[in-house]
Coordinates of C-alpha atoms in Angstrom, one line a residue:
Chain A
M221 CA -151.9 -69.8 -129.0
S222 CA -152.4 -67.3 -131.8
A223 CA -148.8 -66.1 -131.2
T224 CA -147.4 -69.6 -132.0
A225 CA -149.7 -69.9 -135.0
Q226 CA -148.3 -66.6 -136.3
L227 CA -144.8 -67.8 -135.7
A228 CA -145.4 -71.0 -137.6
E229 CA -146.7 -69.0 -140.5
R230 CA -144.2 -66.3 -140.6
P231 CA -141.1 -67.9 -142.0
S232 CA -143.0 -69.3 -145.0
K233 CA -144.7 -66.0 -145.6
Q234 CA -141.6 -63.8 -145.5
P235 CA -138.6 -65.8 -146.3
P236 CA -136.6 -63.0 -147.9
K237 CA -136.9 -60.8 -144.9
S238 CA -135.8 -63.5 -142.4
R239 CA -132.8 -64.3 -144.6
H240 CA -131.9 -60.6 -144.8
R241 CA -132.1 -60.5 -141.0
T242 CA -129.6 -63.3 -140.5
S243 CA -127.1 -61.6 -142.8
F244 CA -127.7 -58.3 -141.0
N245 CA -127.0 -60.0 -137.7
E246 CA -123.8 -61.8 -138.7
G247 CA -121.0 -61.1 -136.3
T248 CA -123.2 -59.0 -134.1
G249 CA -122.0 -60.8 -131.0
R250 CA -118.5 -59.3 -131.5
L251 CA -119.9 -55.9 -132.4
A252 CA -122.2 -55.9 -129.4
A253 CA -119.2 -56.9 -127.1
I254 CA -117.2 -53.9 -128.5
L255 CA -120.1 -51.5 -128.2
L256 CA -121.0 -52.6 -124.7
S257 CA -117.5 -52.7 -123.4
P258 CA -117.3 -49.0 -122.3
T259 CA -120.4 -49.4 -120.1
L260 CA -119.4 -52.7 -118.7
L261 CA -115.8 -51.4 -118.1
V262 CA -117.1 -48.4 -116.2
L263 CA -119.5 -50.5 -114.1
A264 CA -116.7 -53.0 -113.4
L265 CA -114.6 -50.1 -112.1
V266 CA -117.1 -48.3 -110.0
V267 CA -119.3 -51.3 -108.9
V268 CA -117.6 -54.7 -109.2
Y269 CA -114.1 -53.5 -108.1
P270 CA -115.4 -51.8 -105.0
I271 CA -117.5 -54.8 -104.0
I272 CA -114.6 -57.2 -104.3
S273 CA -112.3 -54.7 -102.6
A274 CA -114.7 -54.2 -99.7
L275 CA -114.7 -57.9 -99.2
R276 CA -111.0 -58.0 -99.0
E277 CA -110.9 -54.9 -96.9
S278 CA -113.3 -56.4 -94.4
L279 CA -110.7 -59.1 -93.6
Y280 CA -108.1 -56.5 -92.5
T281 CA -107.8 -54.0 -89.7
S282 CA -106.1 -50.7 -90.3
G283 CA -104.4 -48.1 -88.1
Q284 CA -102.0 -48.7 -85.3
Q285 CA -102.0 -51.8 -83.3
I286 CA -99.8 -53.2 -80.6
D287 CA -98.4 -56.6 -81.3
E288 CA -97.7 -59.4 -78.8
E289 CA -94.3 -58.1 -77.9
G290 CA -95.6 -54.6 -77.3
F291 CA -94.3 -53.0 -80.6
V292 CA -96.5 -50.6 -82.5
V293 CA -97.5 -52.0 -85.8
E294 CA -98.5 -49.6 -88.6
G295 CA -100.7 -50.3 -91.6
S296 CA -103.3 -52.9 -92.2
Q297 CA -103.2 -56.4 -90.9
F298 CA -104.9 -59.5 -91.9
V299 CA -107.4 -60.5 -89.2
G300 CA -109.5 -63.1 -91.0
L301 CA -113.1 -63.0 -90.0
D302 CA -112.5 -61.1 -86.8
N303 CA -114.4 -58.0 -88.1
Y304 CA -117.4 -60.2 -88.8
T305 CA -117.4 -62.1 -85.5
A306 CA -117.1 -58.7 -83.7
I307 CA -120.2 -57.6 -85.5
F308 CA -122.3 -60.3 -84.0
S309 CA -121.2 -60.2 -80.4
G310 CA -120.4 -57.8 -77.6
E311 CA -120.8 -54.0 -77.7
T312 CA -120.3 -53.6 -81.4
G313 CA -122.8 -56.4 -81.8
E314 CA -125.4 -54.5 -80.0
R315 CA -124.8 -51.5 -82.2
F316 CA -125.0 -53.6 -85.3
W317 CA -128.2 -55.4 -84.4
N318 CA -129.8 -52.1 -83.5
A319 CA -128.8 -50.7 -86.9
F320 CA -130.0 -53.9 -88.6
Y321 CA -133.3 -53.7 -86.8
N322 CA -133.7 -50.0 -87.6
T323 CA -132.9 -50.6 -91.3
T324 CA -135.4 -53.5 -91.5
F325 CA -138.1 -51.6 -89.5
F326 CA -137.7 -48.5 -91.7
T327 CA -137.9 -50.6 -94.9
V328 CA -141.0 -52.5 -93.8
T329 CA -143.0 -49.6 -92.4
M330 CA -142.0 -47.1 -95.1
V331 CA -142.6 -49.4 -98.0
V332 CA -146.0 -50.6 -96.7
L333 CA -147.1 -47.0 -96.0
E334 CA -145.8 -45.6 -99.2
T335 CA -147.4 -48.4 -101.3
I336 CA -150.8 -47.9 -99.7
L337 CA -150.7 -44.2 -100.0
G338 CA -149.2 -44.4 -103.5
V339 CA -151.9 -46.7 -104.8
A340 CA -154.6 -44.6 -103.2
M341 CA -153.1 -41.5 -104.9
A342 CA -153.0 -43.4 -108.2
L343 CA -156.6 -44.4 -107.9
V344 CA -157.7 -40.8 -107.2
M345 CA -155.6 -39.4 -110.1
H346 CA -157.0 -42.1 -112.4
K347 CA -160.6 -41.1 -111.5
A348 CA -160.0 -37.4 -111.8
F349 CA -160.5 -35.9 -115.2
K350 CA -159.8 -32.4 -114.2
G351 CA -156.6 -31.1 -112.8
R352 CA -154.5 -34.0 -113.9
A353 CA -151.7 -31.8 -115.1
I354 CA -151.5 -30.0 -111.8
V355 CA -151.4 -33.2 -109.8
R356 CA -148.7 -34.7 -112.0
A357 CA -146.6 -31.6 -111.7
S358 CA -147.0 -31.3 -107.9
I359 CA -146.3 -35.0 -107.5
L360 CA -142.9 -34.6 -109.1
V361 CA -142.0 -31.8 -106.7
P362 CA -141.2 -34.0 -103.6
W363 CA -139.3 -36.4 -106.0
A364 CA -137.2 -33.6 -107.4
I365 CA -136.2 -32.0 -104.1
P366 CA -132.8 -33.3 -103.0
T367 CA -133.2 -35.7 -100.0
V368 CA -130.9 -33.5 -98.0
V369 CA -133.0 -30.5 -98.5
S370 CA -136.2 -32.4 -97.7
A371 CA -134.5 -33.7 -94.6
L372 CA -133.7 -30.1 -93.5
L373 CA -137.2 -29.0 -94.4
W374 CA -138.8 -31.6 -92.2
K375 CA -136.3 -30.9 -89.4
W376 CA -137.5 -27.3 -89.6
I377 CA -141.1 -28.4 -89.4
F378 CA -140.3 -30.7 -86.5
Q379 CA -138.4 -28.1 -84.6
A380 CA -139.4 -27.7 -80.9
D381 CA -141.3 -24.5 -81.7
G382 CA -141.9 -25.4 -85.4
A383 CA -144.9 -26.0 -87.5
A384 CA -145.7 -29.6 -86.5
N385 CA -145.9 -28.8 -82.8
A386 CA -147.9 -25.6 -83.4
L387 CA -150.3 -27.5 -85.6
L388 CA -150.7 -30.4 -83.2
G389 CA -150.6 -28.2 -80.1
T390 CA -147.8 -30.4 -78.7
Q391 CA -144.4 -29.9 -77.2
I392 CA -142.6 -32.9 -78.7
L393 CA -138.9 -32.8 -79.4
W394 CA -139.2 -34.6 -82.7
S395 CA -135.9 -34.9 -84.3
T396 CA -133.8 -35.8 -81.2
E397 CA -134.0 -39.4 -80.2
G398 CA -136.6 -42.1 -79.5
W399 CA -139.9 -43.0 -81.2
Q400 CA -140.6 -39.4 -82.3
S401 CA -137.4 -39.2 -84.3
V402 CA -138.2 -42.6 -85.9
L403 CA -141.7 -41.2 -86.8
S404 CA -140.3 -38.0 -88.2
V405 CA -138.0 -40.0 -90.5
I406 CA -140.9 -42.2 -91.6
I407 CA -143.1 -39.2 -92.3
A408 CA -140.4 -37.4 -94.3
D409 CA -139.6 -40.4 -96.4
T410 CA -143.2 -41.2 -97.0
W411 CA -143.9 -37.6 -98.1
K412 CA -141.0 -37.8 -100.6
T413 CA -141.7 -41.2 -102.2
A414 CA -145.3 -42.1 -101.9
P415 CA -146.2 -39.8 -104.8
F416 CA -143.6 -41.5 -106.8
I417 CA -145.1 -44.9 -106.3
G418 CA -148.4 -43.2 -107.1
L419 CA -147.0 -42.0 -110.4
L420 CA -145.7 -45.5 -111.4
T421 CA -148.9 -47.1 -110.4
L422 CA -150.9 -44.6 -112.4
A423 CA -148.9 -45.5 -115.4
G424 CA -149.9 -49.1 -114.8
L425 CA -153.6 -48.2 -114.3
Q426 CA -153.7 -46.4 -117.6
T427 CA -152.9 -49.6 -119.5
I428 CA -156.1 -51.3 -118.2
P429 CA -158.8 -51.0 -120.8
D430 CA -162.2 -49.6 -119.7
E431 CA -164.0 -52.6 -121.2
V432 CA -162.8 -54.8 -118.4
Y433 CA -164.5 -52.6 -115.8
E434 CA -167.7 -52.4 -117.9
A435 CA -167.8 -56.2 -118.1
A436 CA -167.3 -56.4 -114.3
K437 CA -170.1 -53.9 -113.8
V438 CA -172.4 -55.9 -116.0
D439 CA -171.6 -58.9 -113.9
G440 CA -172.5 -57.0 -110.8
A441 CA -169.1 -56.5 -109.1
N442 CA -169.0 -53.7 -106.6
A443 CA -166.2 -51.2 -106.5
W444 CA -164.2 -53.1 -103.9
Q445 CA -164.5 -56.3 -105.8
Q446 CA -163.4 -54.5 -109.0
F447 CA -160.4 -53.2 -107.2
L448 CA -159.4 -56.6 -105.7
R449 CA -160.1 -58.7 -108.8
I450 CA -159.3 -56.4 -111.6
T451 CA -157.2 -53.4 -110.7
L452 CA -154.8 -55.0 -108.3
P453 CA -153.9 -58.0 -110.4
L454 CA -153.5 -55.9 -113.6
V455 CA -151.5 -53.2 -111.9
K456 CA -149.4 -55.8 -110.1
P457 CA -146.4 -55.9 -112.5
A458 CA -145.9 -52.2 -112.5
L459 CA -146.5 -52.0 -108.7
L460 CA -144.1 -54.8 -107.9
V461 CA -141.2 -53.2 -109.8
A462 CA -141.9 -49.9 -108.0
V463 CA -142.0 -51.7 -104.6
L464 CA -138.8 -53.6 -105.3
F465 CA -136.9 -50.5 -106.1
R466 CA -138.3 -48.7 -103.0
I467 CA -137.3 -51.7 -100.8
L468 CA -133.8 -51.7 -102.2
D469 CA -133.7 -47.9 -101.8
T470 CA -134.9 -47.9 -98.2
L471 CA -132.5 -50.7 -97.2
R472 CA -129.6 -48.4 -98.0
I473 CA -131.2 -45.3 -96.5
F474 CA -128.6 -42.8 -95.4
D475 CA -129.1 -39.1 -96.1
L476 CA -132.5 -38.7 -94.6
P477 CA -131.9 -39.9 -91.0
F478 CA -128.3 -38.6 -91.2
V479 CA -129.5 -35.0 -91.8
L480 CA -132.9 -35.1 -90.2
V481 CA -131.8 -36.6 -86.9
G482 CA -128.1 -36.9 -87.0
A483 CA -125.2 -39.4 -86.7
N484 CA -124.8 -41.7 -83.7
K485 CA -128.5 -41.7 -82.7
D486 CA -129.5 -45.2 -81.7
S487 CA -133.1 -44.9 -82.6
V488 CA -132.5 -44.1 -86.3
E489 CA -129.0 -45.4 -87.0
T490 CA -129.1 -47.6 -90.1
L491 CA -126.6 -50.0 -91.5
S492 CA -125.4 -47.4 -94.1
M493 CA -124.9 -44.8 -91.3
L494 CA -123.1 -47.3 -89.2
A495 CA -120.7 -48.2 -92.0
Y496 CA -120.2 -44.5 -92.8
D497 CA -119.5 -43.7 -89.2
E498 CA -116.8 -46.4 -89.0
A499 CA -115.2 -45.3 -92.3
S500 CA -115.1 -41.7 -91.2
N501 CA -113.3 -42.8 -88.1
T502 CA -110.8 -44.6 -90.5
R503 CA -111.8 -48.0 -89.2
Y504 CA -112.1 -49.3 -92.7
G505 CA -112.0 -53.0 -91.9
P506 CA -115.2 -53.0 -89.7
A507 CA -116.8 -50.4 -92.0
A508 CA -116.2 -52.7 -95.0
A509 CA -117.6 -55.6 -93.0
Y510 CA -120.8 -53.7 -92.2
A511 CA -121.1 -52.6 -95.9
T512 CA -120.6 -56.2 -97.0
I513 CA -123.3 -57.4 -94.7
L514 CA -125.6 -54.7 -96.0
F515 CA -124.7 -55.6 -99.5
L516 CA -125.5 -59.3 -98.9
Y517 CA -128.8 -58.3 -97.1
V518 CA -129.9 -56.3 -100.1
A519 CA -128.9 -59.1 -102.5
V520 CA -130.9 -61.7 -100.5
V521 CA -134.0 -59.4 -100.2
A522 CA -133.9 -58.7 -103.9
Y523 CA -133.5 -62.4 -104.7
V524 CA -136.3 -63.5 -102.4
F525 CA -138.6 -60.7 -103.7
V526 CA -138.0 -61.6 -107.3
K527 CA -138.4 -65.4 -106.6
L528 CA -141.5 -65.2 -104.4
L529 CA -143.4 -62.5 -106.2
G530 CA -142.0 -62.9 -109.6
A531 CA -141.3 -59.2 -110.1
D532 CA -140.8 -59.1 -113.9
I533 CA -138.1 -56.5 -114.2
L534 CA -137.0 -57.4 -117.7
G535 CA -140.2 -58.7 -118.9
D536 CA -141.5 -55.3 -119.7
A537 CA -138.6 -54.6 -121.9
V538 CA -138.7 -57.9 -123.7
K539 CA -142.5 -57.7 -124.3
R540 CA -142.2 -54.2 -125.7
K541 CA -139.9 -55.2 -128.5
P542 CA -141.8 -53.7 -131.4
N543 CA -141.0 -56.2 -134.2
G544 CA -143.1 -59.3 -134.1
R545 CA -140.6 -60.8 -136.5
R546 CA -138.1 -60.9 -133.7
R547 CA -140.3 -62.7 -131.3
R548 CA -139.1 -66.1 -132.4
K549 CA -135.5 -65.3 -131.7
D550 CA -136.5 -63.9 -128.3
K551 CA -138.3 -67.1 -127.5
D552 CA -135.1 -69.0 -128.2
A553 CA -133.1 -66.7 -126.1
A554 CA -135.6 -66.3 -123.3
P555 CA -138.1 -69.0 -122.5
P556 CA -141.0 -68.0 -120.4
G557 CA -139.9 -66.9 -117.0
A558 CA -136.3 -66.5 -118.1
N559 CA -136.4 -62.8 -117.3
T560 CA -137.1 -63.5 -113.7
V561 CA -134.5 -66.2 -113.7
A562 CA -131.9 -64.0 -115.4
M563 CA -132.6 -61.3 -112.9
A564 CA -132.5 -63.6 -109.9
G565 CA -129.5 -65.4 -111.3
S566 CA -127.4 -62.2 -111.7
T567 CA -128.3 -61.0 -108.2
H568 CA -127.3 -64.4 -106.9
G569 CA -124.2 -64.3 -109.1
G570 CA -123.3 -60.9 -107.7
G571 CA -123.7 -62.3 -104.3
S572 CA -121.4 -65.3 -104.9
V573 CA -118.8 -63.3 -106.7
A574 CA -118.5 -61.0 -103.7
Chain B
M282 CA -178.7 -52.9 -111.0
S283 CA -178.6 -50.3 -113.8
T284 CA -180.6 -47.8 -111.8
N285 CA -178.1 -48.3 -109.1
I286 CA -175.2 -47.4 -111.3
K287 CA -177.0 -44.3 -112.7
A288 CA -177.8 -43.1 -109.2
A289 CA -174.1 -43.5 -108.3
E290 CA -173.0 -41.6 -111.3
A291 CA -175.4 -38.8 -110.7
S292 CA -174.6 -38.3 -107.0
P293 CA -172.6 -35.2 -106.3
V294 CA -170.4 -37.1 -103.9
R295 CA -169.2 -39.4 -106.6
R296 CA -168.6 -36.5 -108.9
Y297 CA -166.7 -34.3 -106.5
L298 CA -164.9 -36.9 -104.5
P299 CA -162.0 -37.2 -107.1
L300 CA -161.6 -33.5 -107.2
L301 CA -161.4 -33.4 -103.5
G302 CA -158.8 -36.2 -103.7
V303 CA -156.8 -34.2 -106.2
A304 CA -156.8 -31.2 -103.9
V305 CA -155.6 -33.4 -101.0
I306 CA -152.8 -34.8 -103.1
V307 CA -151.7 -31.4 -104.3
L308 CA -151.7 -30.1 -100.7
Y309 CA -149.9 -33.2 -99.5
C310 CA -147.1 -32.7 -102.0
L311 CA -146.8 -28.9 -101.9
L312 CA -147.5 -27.9 -98.3
P313 CA -144.0 -28.8 -96.9
F314 CA -142.4 -27.2 -99.9
Y315 CA -144.5 -24.1 -99.4
W316 CA -143.4 -24.0 -95.8
M317 CA -139.7 -24.0 -96.8
F318 CA -140.5 -21.3 -99.3
V319 CA -142.2 -18.9 -96.9
S320 CA -139.6 -19.6 -94.2
A321 CA -136.9 -18.5 -96.5
F322 CA -138.5 -15.1 -96.9
R323 CA -139.1 -14.4 -93.2
R324 CA -136.9 -11.9 -91.4
P325 CA -134.4 -13.8 -89.3
L326 CA -136.0 -12.4 -86.1
D327 CA -139.4 -13.7 -87.2
Q328 CA -137.9 -17.1 -88.0
F329 CA -140.0 -19.0 -85.4
D330 CA -143.2 -17.2 -86.4
N331 CA -145.7 -19.7 -87.6
S332 CA -147.9 -17.4 -89.6
L333 CA -148.9 -18.6 -93.1
L334 CA -147.3 -15.7 -94.9
P335 CA -144.1 -13.9 -93.9
S336 CA -144.8 -10.4 -92.5
P337 CA -142.9 -8.5 -93.7
W338 CA -141.2 -10.3 -96.6
S339 CA -137.5 -10.1 -96.3
L340 CA -134.5 -11.1 -98.4
D341 CA -132.1 -11.3 -95.4
N342 CA -131.9 -15.1 -95.4
L343 CA -131.2 -15.1 -99.2
K344 CA -128.5 -12.5 -98.7
A345 CA -127.0 -14.5 -95.9
V346 CA -126.8 -17.6 -98.1
F347 CA -124.7 -15.7 -100.7
G348 CA -122.9 -13.8 -98.0
E349 CA -119.1 -13.7 -97.9
G350 CA -117.5 -16.6 -96.2
V351 CA -120.4 -18.9 -96.8
G352 CA -119.2 -19.9 -100.2
F353 CA -122.5 -21.1 -101.3
G354 CA -122.1 -19.7 -104.9
R355 CA -119.0 -21.9 -105.2
A356 CA -120.9 -24.9 -103.8
L357 CA -123.6 -24.4 -106.4
L358 CA -121.0 -24.2 -109.1
N359 CA -119.4 -27.4 -107.8
S360 CA -122.8 -29.2 -107.9
L361 CA -123.3 -28.0 -111.4
I362 CA -119.9 -29.2 -112.5
V363 CA -120.3 -32.6 -110.8
A364 CA -123.9 -33.2 -112.0
G365 CA -123.2 -31.8 -115.4
V366 CA -120.1 -33.8 -116.2
T367 CA -121.7 -36.9 -114.8
T368 CA -124.6 -36.4 -117.1
I369 CA -122.5 -35.8 -120.2
L370 CA -120.3 -38.8 -119.5
V371 CA -123.2 -41.0 -118.8
L372 CA -125.0 -40.0 -122.0
I373 CA -121.9 -40.6 -124.1
I374 CA -121.2 -44.0 -122.7
G375 CA -124.8 -45.0 -122.1
L376 CA -126.1 -44.1 -125.6
I377 CA -123.8 -46.6 -127.3
A378 CA -124.7 -49.4 -124.8
A379 CA -128.5 -48.6 -125.0
Y380 CA -128.5 -48.6 -128.8
T381 CA -126.7 -51.9 -128.9
L382 CA -129.1 -53.4 -126.4
A383 CA -132.1 -52.2 -128.3
R384 CA -131.0 -53.1 -131.8
L385 CA -128.5 -55.9 -132.0
D386 CA -129.5 -59.5 -131.4
F387 CA -126.8 -61.4 -129.6
R388 CA -126.6 -64.1 -126.9
F389 CA -126.7 -63.1 -123.3
K390 CA -128.4 -59.9 -124.1
N391 CA -130.9 -60.3 -121.2
V392 CA -128.1 -61.3 -119.0
V393 CA -126.2 -58.1 -119.8
L394 CA -129.3 -56.0 -119.3
A395 CA -129.9 -57.8 -116.0
I396 CA -126.3 -57.1 -114.9
I397 CA -126.6 -53.5 -115.7
I398 CA -129.8 -53.1 -113.8
T399 CA -128.5 -55.0 -110.9
T400 CA -125.5 -52.8 -110.5
S401 CA -127.8 -49.9 -109.8
M402 CA -129.1 -51.7 -106.8
F403 CA -126.0 -52.0 -104.7
P404 CA -125.9 -49.9 -101.6
G405 CA -123.9 -46.8 -102.1
I406 CA -122.0 -47.2 -98.9
S407 CA -120.5 -50.5 -99.9
L408 CA -119.1 -48.8 -103.0
V409 CA -118.0 -45.6 -101.3
I410 CA -115.8 -47.2 -98.6
P411 CA -113.4 -49.0 -100.9
L412 CA -113.4 -46.1 -103.4
L413 CA -112.6 -43.8 -100.6
K414 CA -109.5 -45.8 -99.6
L415 CA -108.5 -46.0 -103.3
F416 CA -108.9 -42.3 -103.8
I417 CA -106.8 -41.5 -100.6
D418 CA -104.1 -43.7 -102.1
I419 CA -104.1 -42.0 -105.5
K420 CA -104.6 -38.5 -104.0
W421 CA -108.1 -37.9 -105.5
I422 CA -109.7 -36.7 -102.3
N423 CA -111.1 -33.2 -102.7
T424 CA -111.2 -33.4 -106.5
Y425 CA -114.2 -33.3 -108.8
Q426 CA -113.4 -36.7 -110.3
A427 CA -113.6 -38.3 -106.9
M428 CA -117.3 -37.3 -106.9
I429 CA -118.0 -37.8 -110.6
V430 CA -116.6 -41.3 -111.1
P431 CA -118.5 -43.0 -108.2
S432 CA -121.7 -41.1 -109.4
L433 CA -121.5 -43.2 -112.5
S434 CA -122.4 -46.3 -110.5
F435 CA -126.0 -45.3 -110.2
A436 CA -126.4 -42.8 -113.0
L437 CA -125.1 -45.1 -115.8
P438 CA -127.4 -48.1 -115.3
L439 CA -130.3 -45.6 -114.9
A440 CA -129.5 -44.0 -118.2
V441 CA -128.9 -47.2 -120.1
W442 CA -132.2 -48.6 -119.0
T443 CA -134.2 -45.6 -119.9
L444 CA -132.5 -45.0 -123.2
T445 CA -132.9 -48.7 -124.2
T446 CA -136.6 -48.3 -123.7
F447 CA -136.7 -45.2 -125.8
F448 CA -134.7 -46.8 -128.7
R449 CA -137.0 -49.8 -128.6
Q450 CA -140.0 -47.6 -129.3
M451 CA -138.5 -46.5 -132.5
P452 CA -139.2 -48.6 -135.6
R453 CA -136.2 -50.6 -136.9
E454 CA -137.2 -49.8 -140.4
L455 CA -135.7 -46.3 -139.9
E456 CA -132.2 -47.5 -140.0
Q457 CA -132.9 -50.1 -142.6
A458 CA -134.3 -47.4 -144.9
A459 CA -131.2 -45.2 -144.2
M460 CA -128.9 -48.1 -145.0
V461 CA -130.8 -48.9 -148.2
D462 CA -130.1 -45.2 -149.1
G463 CA -126.4 -45.9 -148.6
C464 CA -125.7 -45.0 -145.0
T465 CA -123.3 -47.1 -142.9
P466 CA -124.9 -48.3 -139.6
A467 CA -122.9 -45.7 -137.8
Q468 CA -124.2 -43.0 -140.1
A469 CA -127.7 -44.3 -139.8
F470 CA -127.4 -44.0 -136.1
R471 CA -125.9 -40.5 -136.2
K472 CA -128.0 -39.0 -138.9
V473 CA -131.4 -40.7 -138.5
I474 CA -131.7 -42.2 -135.1
L475 CA -130.0 -39.7 -132.9
P476 CA -132.0 -36.7 -134.1
L477 CA -135.3 -38.6 -133.8
A478 CA -134.3 -40.0 -130.4
A479 CA -133.4 -36.4 -129.1
P480 CA -136.5 -36.1 -126.9
G481 CA -135.7 -39.4 -125.2
V482 CA -132.1 -38.5 -124.8
F483 CA -133.1 -35.2 -123.4
T484 CA -135.4 -36.9 -120.9
T485 CA -132.7 -39.2 -119.8
A486 CA -130.4 -36.2 -119.4
I487 CA -132.8 -34.4 -117.1
I488 CA -133.4 -37.5 -115.0
T489 CA -129.7 -38.3 -114.7
F490 CA -128.9 -34.7 -113.9
I491 CA -131.5 -34.5 -111.1
A492 CA -130.3 -37.8 -109.7
A493 CA -126.7 -36.7 -109.8
W494 CA -127.6 -33.2 -108.4
N495 CA -129.4 -34.8 -105.5
E496 CA -126.5 -37.1 -104.6
F497 CA -125.2 -36.7 -101.0
L498 CA -123.3 -39.7 -99.7
I499 CA -120.5 -39.7 -102.3
A500 CA -120.0 -35.9 -102.1
L501 CA -120.0 -36.1 -98.3
S502 CA -117.4 -38.9 -98.2
M503 CA -115.0 -37.8 -100.9
V504 CA -114.5 -34.1 -100.0
N505 CA -113.6 -32.4 -96.8
K506 CA -112.5 -29.1 -98.2
K507 CA -115.1 -26.4 -98.3
E508 CA -114.1 -25.0 -101.7
I509 CA -114.9 -28.2 -103.5
Q510 CA -118.1 -29.4 -101.7
T511 CA -121.4 -29.6 -103.5
A512 CA -124.5 -27.5 -102.6
N513 CA -126.2 -30.4 -100.8
V514 CA -123.2 -31.0 -98.5
A515 CA -122.8 -27.2 -98.0
I516 CA -126.4 -26.8 -96.9
S517 CA -126.2 -29.7 -94.4
K518 CA -123.0 -28.1 -92.9
F519 CA -124.2 -24.6 -92.6
T520 CA -123.4 -23.3 -89.1
G521 CA -125.2 -20.6 -87.3
I522 CA -123.9 -17.6 -85.4
S523 CA -123.7 -19.7 -82.2
G524 CA -122.6 -23.2 -82.5
F525 CA -125.8 -24.7 -81.1
D526 CA -128.8 -23.5 -82.9
Q527 CA -129.2 -24.5 -86.5
P528 CA -129.5 -21.6 -88.9
F529 CA -132.8 -22.7 -90.3
G530 CA -133.6 -19.5 -92.1
T531 CA -130.4 -19.7 -94.1
Q532 CA -130.9 -23.4 -94.7
M533 CA -134.4 -22.9 -96.0
A534 CA -133.2 -20.1 -98.2
A535 CA -130.4 -22.3 -99.5
G536 CA -132.9 -25.1 -100.0
V537 CA -135.1 -22.8 -102.1
V538 CA -132.1 -21.8 -104.2
V539 CA -131.2 -25.4 -104.8
T540 CA -134.7 -26.6 -105.4
I541 CA -136.3 -23.8 -107.5
P542 CA -134.4 -24.6 -110.7
L543 CA -135.3 -28.3 -110.3
V544 CA -139.0 -27.4 -109.7
I545 CA -139.1 -25.2 -112.7
A546 CA -137.5 -27.9 -114.8
V547 CA -140.0 -30.4 -113.5
L548 CA -142.9 -28.1 -114.3
I549 CA -141.7 -27.4 -117.8
F550 CA -140.7 -31.0 -118.7
Q551 CA -143.2 -32.9 -116.6
R552 CA -144.6 -34.9 -119.4
R553 CA -141.2 -36.0 -120.6
I554 CA -140.0 -36.8 -117.1
V555 CA -143.0 -38.9 -116.4
A556 CA -142.5 -40.7 -119.7
G557 CA -138.9 -41.4 -118.8
L558 CA -139.6 -42.5 -115.3
T559 CA -142.4 -44.9 -116.2
A560 CA -140.5 -46.1 -119.3
G561 CA -137.6 -47.1 -117.2
G562 CA -139.7 -48.1 -114.2
V563 CA -136.5 -47.4 -112.3
K564 CA -136.0 -44.8 -109.7

């Protein structure tokens, strides 16, 4: 309410400034287009072109085929939706659904585990007054280590006579096949990224004023109630963005299972690994079809996530605009909720373009 | 009620629990890394020894990493070239876009920002396959540009997003004052904004560099020649003396070599990195 009142007052209070601004902004649309063109051009080349090209590619087969009269045909051939129908049936179908299941399973378990652990870490760090610098530095270590190196590191720990078995007193062959290799991938990924979620959540926690908790204490709320009713809702925007990016990241997981367990292992093969495997065997058509399906899957998940939970990806940026003066213009450009819509819209647009 | 709170505050459990929690977190984050570190310094014949400290310490694994025929030095140089050039390109292109997004008012601004963020979400594999085919056609396989150009797909949105947030934190009056003093907008940007934004730009550079340095899928797909592969790919492809067992000692040593510079950078610039990561809210 006060914001609208301010807005109503402002033009009358500072007419010269607002006039100055309009002249300052004359023709900015064109200037903006020119200044943004390098970035958009690069992204068109390295993102939009490949996506469209993958879609086209997925309708072709490449390599040698034998045609109806028994002649060898070289080069790519248009096969329509054959690559896609093959995905959903028969032997390749089994492999695809397995990879699809693995990808989904990894995403759900990892993101849930990492979120719980990350939030717990953030709460601990928020409470701790000593040793914050040490924690912050050590939390960045798993994040900074290349995934490949961390995969090898965990492979080493999970060796037959490695540290994990020595510690647990077991003889499990971890990174080979089956549930134990799935578990080893989950552990390795959780180790690497839970601290990261913790870091982002901590940033959210630090924006909550102490007074809110004091008021809750006066009202007799216990620690658990405070967490559920105050901490969680207030930290939700920061947490949702972190979780969304983790979800999108896990959906395309490749290097960790690829290095930790290896290629062509049923129990950990993900959609990215499947597509990579097909591409490295020069079966570009099916590979592109797998990649396209993964792309659509990611787009749908992002869309649903943003729609259902309202993860406000742009909201933060819009809110943070420092000049109150500009709020009015922003209001025009972006009515409440437009950020979410813009986000969802572009994801959707990306999907339909491809 | 109030006595209750006081009792809770005074109890040693409440006071030391956070410290214990901090210790657990630090151990959680550092123990695996510690294990890689000590494993790198074991003698190859003690490799499967699970003692907490190597006895005796040995540099054999490190020597093996830089041994002849391994080509790890070259791989490190390749990583440095790919990540370095990617970072520089991204900063040059991204700075202009970020400044535009932070300062100019124009229609579709949020749409443009949304598109840029969205592009960072696409699965790498769906970009790599078509680019791989394209690069085969134009004979880019086994070149640096074949790794650098696709890296822009994730690095550029990341940088634009973080830089935009940094520019937004700077008051707009800065340029206005400069322009009143007779600067053109371009001069105001170059002489006033850029020097003041240097910490933010530097932060973005570190984050971009680390992301590009850690990249694996693109480097693995675009290169099959040993002389041009990056450190990450080289480590994953190390072969032992016999074909079967994995040369873990060498790999751990190589891992330490790759990681130590990053860890040192993280320790020195932790505040800035945290600021950058939380400002962007993006991986």
